[in-house]
Amino acid sequence: DQQVKQNSPSLSVQEGRISILNCDYTNSMFDYFLWYKKYPAEGPTFLISISSIKDKNEDGRFTVFLNKSAKHLSLHIVPSQPGDSAVYFCAAKRGGSEKLVFGKGTKLTVNP
Amino acid sequence: DVKVTQSSRYLVKRTGEKVFLECVQDMDHENMFWYRQDPGLGLRLIYFSYDVKMKEKGDIPEGYSVSREKKERFSLILESASTNQTSMYLCASNMGSYGYTFGSGTRLTVV
């Protein structure tokens, strides 16, 4: 049973426009959510996170929104840059556990 | 700068070989993890360790074992490598914080 779902395997946007990556989860016990970015042949790097007590967290060009009632979160990148082209993984954890559950990833391509 | 170091970036092994993947972290982290990444399947947890000599199975432990004799080192062992274990293997660590630090990964090909 897939607890964290990224239903879009890929997304293509133009440079300067907004990129919106979506993630849904099924486990209501999750209380912390993270986004990781991964380039080919490299390990994932942490991008941004959000606690379940918040509905928005912003860091520069990156904003994560959490809708607990819908069990949905999204990552907004504004403006998108070609260097943002990578695979983005959504991850979640529940209180008391150190295990992260990852989605399958969305490959973002930002075209110049 | 904090680091998680995986000993090999690329490995090619033969079917049936015993394979060791090594991971070392310099952050004094309690928790260490092994994931594999496959196209269309995302990151799947193989094993994790929350202390020296302590380990727990993840979602896909079959065909793997682990060893953690020292806090900084977490080894993944493929007892008898098979072609379906060809994958990117990622080691990570954390210590009660909410995010992981990942290594650069080991691309293993079993022929």
PDB file of N, CA and C in Angstrom, chain A residues 31-32 34 36 38 40-46 49 87 89 93 98-105, chain B residues 9-10 31 33 35 37 40-43 45 48 88 90 94 96-100 102-105:
ATOM      1  N   ASP A  31       3.069  13.396  10.558  1.00  0.00           N
ATOM      2  CA  ASP A  31       3.016  14.731  11.135  1.00  0.00           C
ATOM      3  C   ASP A  31       4.134  15.641  10.649  1.00  0.00           C
ATOM      4  N   TYR A  32       4.942  15.123   9.730  1.00  0.00           N
ATOM      5  CA  TYR A  32       6.032  15.957   9.207  1.00  0.00           C
ATOM      6  C   TYR A  32       6.283  15.539   7.780  1.00  0.00           C
ATOM      7  N   LEU A  34       8.460  16.385   4.002  1.00  0.00           N
ATOM      8  CA  LEU A  34       9.687  16.948   3.454  1.00  0.00           C
ATOM      9  C   LEU A  34       9.696  16.798   1.937  1.00  0.00           C
ATOM     10  N   TYR A  36      12.590  16.492  -1.159  1.00  0.00           N
ATOM     11  CA  TYR A  36      13.974  16.291  -1.514  1.00  0.00           C
ATOM     12  C   TYR A  36      14.113  16.458  -3.025  1.00  0.00           C
ATOM     13  N   LYS A  38      16.688  15.552  -6.311  1.00  0.00           N
ATOM     14  CA  LYS A  38      17.748  14.606  -6.669  1.00  0.00           C
ATOM     15  C   LYS A  38      18.168  14.804  -8.113  1.00  0.00           C
ATOM     16  N   PRO A  40      20.672  13.298 -11.226  1.00  0.00           N
ATOM     17  CA  PRO A  40      21.177  11.973 -11.602  1.00  0.00           C
ATOM     18  C   PRO A  40      22.554  11.700 -10.999  1.00  0.00           C
ATOM     19  N   ALA A  41      22.769  10.489 -10.561  1.00  0.00           N
ATOM     20  CA  ALA A  41      24.054  10.034 -10.029  1.00  0.00           C
ATOM     21  C   ALA A  41      24.462  10.776  -8.756  1.00  0.00           C
ATOM     22  N   GLU A  42      23.507  11.411  -8.086  1.00  0.00           N
ATOM     23  CA  GLU A  42      23.781  12.039  -6.793  1.00  0.00           C
ATOM     24  C   GLU A  42      22.740  11.600  -5.780  1.00  0.00           C
ATOM     25  N   GLY A  43      23.060  11.750  -4.500  1.00  0.00           N
ATOM     26  CA  GLY A  43      22.075  11.469  -3.475  1.00  0.00           C
ATOM     27  C   GLY A  43      21.059  12.594  -3.368  1.00  0.00           C
ATOM     28  N   PRO A  44      19.868  12.313  -2.835  1.00  0.00           N
ATOM     29  CA  PRO A  44      18.871  13.372  -2.643  1.00  0.00           C
ATOM     30  C   PRO A  44      19.373  14.422  -1.665  1.00  0.00           C
ATOM     31  N   THR A  45      18.976  15.653  -1.888  1.00  0.00           N
ATOM     32  CA  THR A  45      19.305  16.728  -0.961  1.00  0.00           C
ATOM     33  C   THR A  45      18.020  17.353  -0.441  1.00  0.00           C
ATOM     34  N   PHE A  46      18.031  17.681   0.827  1.00  0.00           N
ATOM     35  CA  PHE A  46      16.865  18.261   1.478  1.00  0.00           C
ATOM     36  C   PHE A  46      16.559  19.633   0.894  1.00  0.00           C
ATOM     37  N   SER A  49      10.703  21.630   4.332  1.00  0.00           N
ATOM     38  CA  SER A  49       9.828  20.746   5.101  1.00  0.00           C
ATOM     39  C   SER A  49       8.690  21.539   5.717  1.00  0.00           C
ATOM     40  N   VAL A  87      14.704  15.351 -10.163  1.00  0.00           N
ATOM     41  CA  VAL A  87      13.583  14.559  -9.638  1.00  0.00           C
ATOM     42  C   VAL A  87      13.294  15.030  -8.219  1.00  0.00           C
ATOM     43  N   PHE A  89      11.275  14.367  -4.704  1.00  0.00           N
ATOM     44  CA  PHE A  89      10.615  13.352  -3.896  1.00  0.00           C
ATOM     45  C   PHE A  89       9.904  14.002  -2.720  1.00  0.00           C
ATOM     46  N   LYS A  93       6.809  11.470   7.600  1.00  0.00           N
ATOM     47  CA  LYS A  93       7.118  10.648   8.767  1.00  0.00           C
ATOM     48  C   LYS A  93       6.047  10.865   9.824  1.00  0.00           C
ATOM     49  N   GLU A  98      11.576   7.465  13.082  1.00  0.00           N
ATOM     50  CA  GLU A  98      12.593   8.157  12.296  1.00  0.00           C
ATOM     51  C   GLU A  98      12.550   7.749  10.832  1.00  0.00           C
ATOM     52  N   LYS A  99      11.645   6.855  10.491  1.00  0.00           N
ATOM     53  CA  LYS A  99      11.582   6.382   9.114  1.00  0.00           C
ATOM     54  C   LYS A  99      10.840   7.373   8.236  1.00  0.00           C
ATOM     55  N   LEU A 100      11.441   7.675   7.111  1.00  0.00           N
ATOM     56  CA  LEU A 100      10.768   8.486   6.102  1.00  0.00           C
ATOM     57  C   LEU A 100      10.145   7.563   5.069  1.00  0.00           C
ATOM     58  N   VAL A 101       8.923   7.885   4.684  1.00  0.00           N
ATOM     59  CA  VAL A 101       8.250   7.165   3.598  1.00  0.00           C
ATOM     60  C   VAL A 101       8.243   8.095   2.396  1.00  0.00           C
ATOM     61  N   PHE A 102       8.792   7.604   1.296  1.00  0.00           N
ATOM     62  CA  PHE A 102       8.955   8.438   0.114  1.00  0.00           C
ATOM     63  C   PHE A 102       7.915   8.123  -0.945  1.00  0.00           C
ATOM     64  N   GLY A 103       7.578   9.154  -1.713  1.00  0.00           N
ATOM     65  CA  GLY A 103       6.814   8.937  -2.932  1.00  0.00           C
ATOM     66  C   GLY A 103       7.731   8.466  -4.043  1.00  0.00           C
ATOM     67  N   LYS A 104       7.152   8.235  -5.220  1.00  0.00           N
ATOM     68  CA  LYS A 104       7.932   7.700  -6.329  1.00  0.00           C
ATOM     69  C   LYS A 104       8.694   8.776  -7.091  1.00  0.00           C
ATOM     70  N   GLY A 105       8.398  10.030  -6.802  1.00  0.00           N
ATOM     71  CA  GLY A 105       9.148  11.107  -7.423  1.00  0.00           C
ATOM     72  C   GLY A 105       8.463  11.695  -8.641  1.00  0.00           C
TER      73      GLY A 105
ATOM     74  N   ARG B   9      31.174   4.598  -5.952  1.00  0.00           N
ATOM     75  CA  ARG B   9      30.136   5.239  -6.763  1.00  0.00           C
ATOM     76  C   ARG B   9      29.526   4.241  -7.745  1.00  0.00           C
ATOM     77  N   TYR B  10      30.377   3.381  -8.279  1.00  0.00           N
ATOM     78  CA  TYR B  10      29.923   2.380  -9.250  1.00  0.00           C
ATOM     79  C   TYR B  10      30.546   1.030  -8.905  1.00  0.00           C
ATOM     80  N   ASN B  31      20.929   7.328  13.907  1.00  0.00           N
ATOM     81  CA  ASN B  31      20.160   6.537  12.943  1.00  0.00           C
ATOM     82  C   ASN B  31      20.818   6.512  11.570  1.00  0.00           C
ATOM     83  N   PHE B  33      20.375   4.523   7.539  1.00  0.00           N
ATOM     84  CA  PHE B  33      19.373   3.889   6.676  1.00  0.00           C
ATOM     85  C   PHE B  33      20.008   3.458   5.358  1.00  0.00           C
ATOM     86  N   TYR B  35      18.547   2.678   1.494  1.00  0.00           N
ATOM     87  CA  TYR B  35      17.447   2.690   0.535  1.00  0.00           C
ATOM     88  C   TYR B  35      17.970   2.217  -0.818  1.00  0.00           C
ATOM     89  N   GLN B  37      16.938   2.937  -4.960  1.00  0.00           N
ATOM     90  CA  GLN B  37      16.111   3.748  -5.837  1.00  0.00           C
ATOM     91  C   GLN B  37      16.030   3.093  -7.194  1.00  0.00           C
ATOM     92  N   GLY B  40      10.561   4.644 -11.406  1.00  0.00           N
ATOM     93  CA  GLY B  40       9.143   4.364 -11.246  1.00  0.00           C
ATOM     94  C   GLY B  40       8.754   3.800  -9.894  1.00  0.00           C
ATOM     95  N   LEU B  41       9.739   3.504  -9.059  1.00  0.00           N
ATOM     96  CA  LEU B  41       9.441   2.937  -7.735  1.00  0.00           C
ATOM     97  C   LEU B  41       9.874   3.844  -6.594  1.00  0.00           C
ATOM     98  N   GLY B  42      10.599   4.889  -6.885  1.00  0.00           N
ATOM     99  CA  GLY B  42      11.022   5.809  -5.844  1.00  0.00           C
ATOM    100  C   GLY B  42      12.086   5.220  -4.943  1.00  0.00           C
ATOM    101  N   LEU B  43      12.120   5.689  -3.709  1.00  0.00           N
ATOM    102  CA  LEU B  43      13.081   5.213  -2.717  1.00  0.00           C
ATOM    103  C   LEU B  43      12.380   4.227  -1.793  1.00  0.00           C
ATOM    104  N   LEU B  45      12.894   1.564   1.486  1.00  0.00           N
ATOM    105  CA  LEU B  45      13.752   1.302   2.637  1.00  0.00           C
ATOM    106  C   LEU B  45      14.080  -0.183   2.740  1.00  0.00           C
ATOM    107  N   PHE B  48      17.238  -0.288   8.438  1.00  0.00           N
ATOM    108  CA  PHE B  48      17.766   0.854   9.157  1.00  0.00           C
ATOM    109  C   PHE B  48      18.290   0.426  10.521  1.00  0.00           C
ATOM    110  N   MET B  88      20.341   1.652  -7.755  1.00  0.00           N
ATOM    111  CA  MET B  88      21.085   2.694  -7.064  1.00  0.00           C
ATOM    112  C   MET B  88      20.815   2.525  -5.575  1.00  0.00           C
ATOM    113  N   LEU B  90      21.301   3.958  -1.749  1.00  0.00           N
ATOM    114  CA  LEU B  90      21.514   5.221  -1.062  1.00  0.00           C
ATOM    115  C   LEU B  90      21.542   5.001   0.445  1.00  0.00           C
ATOM    116  N   ASN B  94      20.486  10.267  10.270  1.00  0.00           N
ATOM    117  CA  ASN B  94      19.931  11.417  10.974  1.00  0.00           C
ATOM    118  C   ASN B  94      20.013  11.146  12.474  1.00  0.00           C
ATOM    119  N   GLY B  96      17.454  12.226  15.271  1.00  0.00           N
ATOM    120  CA  GLY B  96      16.324  12.857  15.907  1.00  0.00           C
ATOM    121  C   GLY B  96      15.836  14.112  15.215  1.00  0.00           C
ATOM    122  N   SER B  97      16.591  14.578  14.252  1.00  0.00           N
ATOM    123  CA  SER B  97      16.088  15.712  13.456  1.00  0.00           C
ATOM    124  C   SER B  97      15.146  15.147  12.416  1.00  0.00           C
ATOM    125  N   TYR B  98      14.506  16.004  11.725  1.00  0.00           N
ATOM    126  CA  TYR B  98      13.457  15.523  10.851  1.00  0.00           C
ATOM    127  C   TYR B  98      13.901  15.213   9.445  1.00  0.00           C
ATOM    128  N   GLY B  99      15.122  15.509   9.127  1.00  0.00           N
ATOM    129  CA  GLY B  99      15.572  15.242   7.768  1.00  0.00           C
ATOM    130  C   GLY B  99      16.762  14.311   7.747  1.00  0.00           C
ATOM    131  N   TYR B 100      16.964  13.693   6.635  1.00  0.00           N
ATOM    132  CA  TYR B 100      18.109  12.837   6.443  1.00  0.00           C
ATOM    133  C   TYR B 100      19.202  13.589   5.688  1.00  0.00           C
ATOM    134  N   PHE B 102      21.870  12.360   2.950  1.00  0.00           N
ATOM    135  CA  PHE B 102      22.138  11.219   2.078  1.00  0.00           C
ATOM    136  C   PHE B 102      23.572  11.233   1.573  1.00  0.00           C
ATOM    137  N   GLY B 103      24.074  10.040   1.307  1.00  0.00           N
ATOM    138  CA  GLY B 103      25.310   9.909   0.563  1.00  0.00           C
ATOM    139  C   GLY B 103      25.051  10.086  -0.925  1.00  0.00           C
ATOM    140  N   SER B 104      26.121   9.991  -1.705  1.00  0.00           N
ATOM    141  CA  SER B 104      26.013  10.217  -3.150  1.00  0.00           C
ATOM    142  C   SER B 104      25.474   9.013  -3.905  1.00  0.00           C
ATOM    143  N   GLY B 105      25.391   7.885  -3.226  1.00  0.00           N
ATOM    144  CA  GLY B 105      24.818   6.715  -3.872  1.00  0.00           C
ATOM    145  C   GLY B 105      25.863   5.793  -4.464  1.00  0.00           C
TER     146      GLY B 105
END
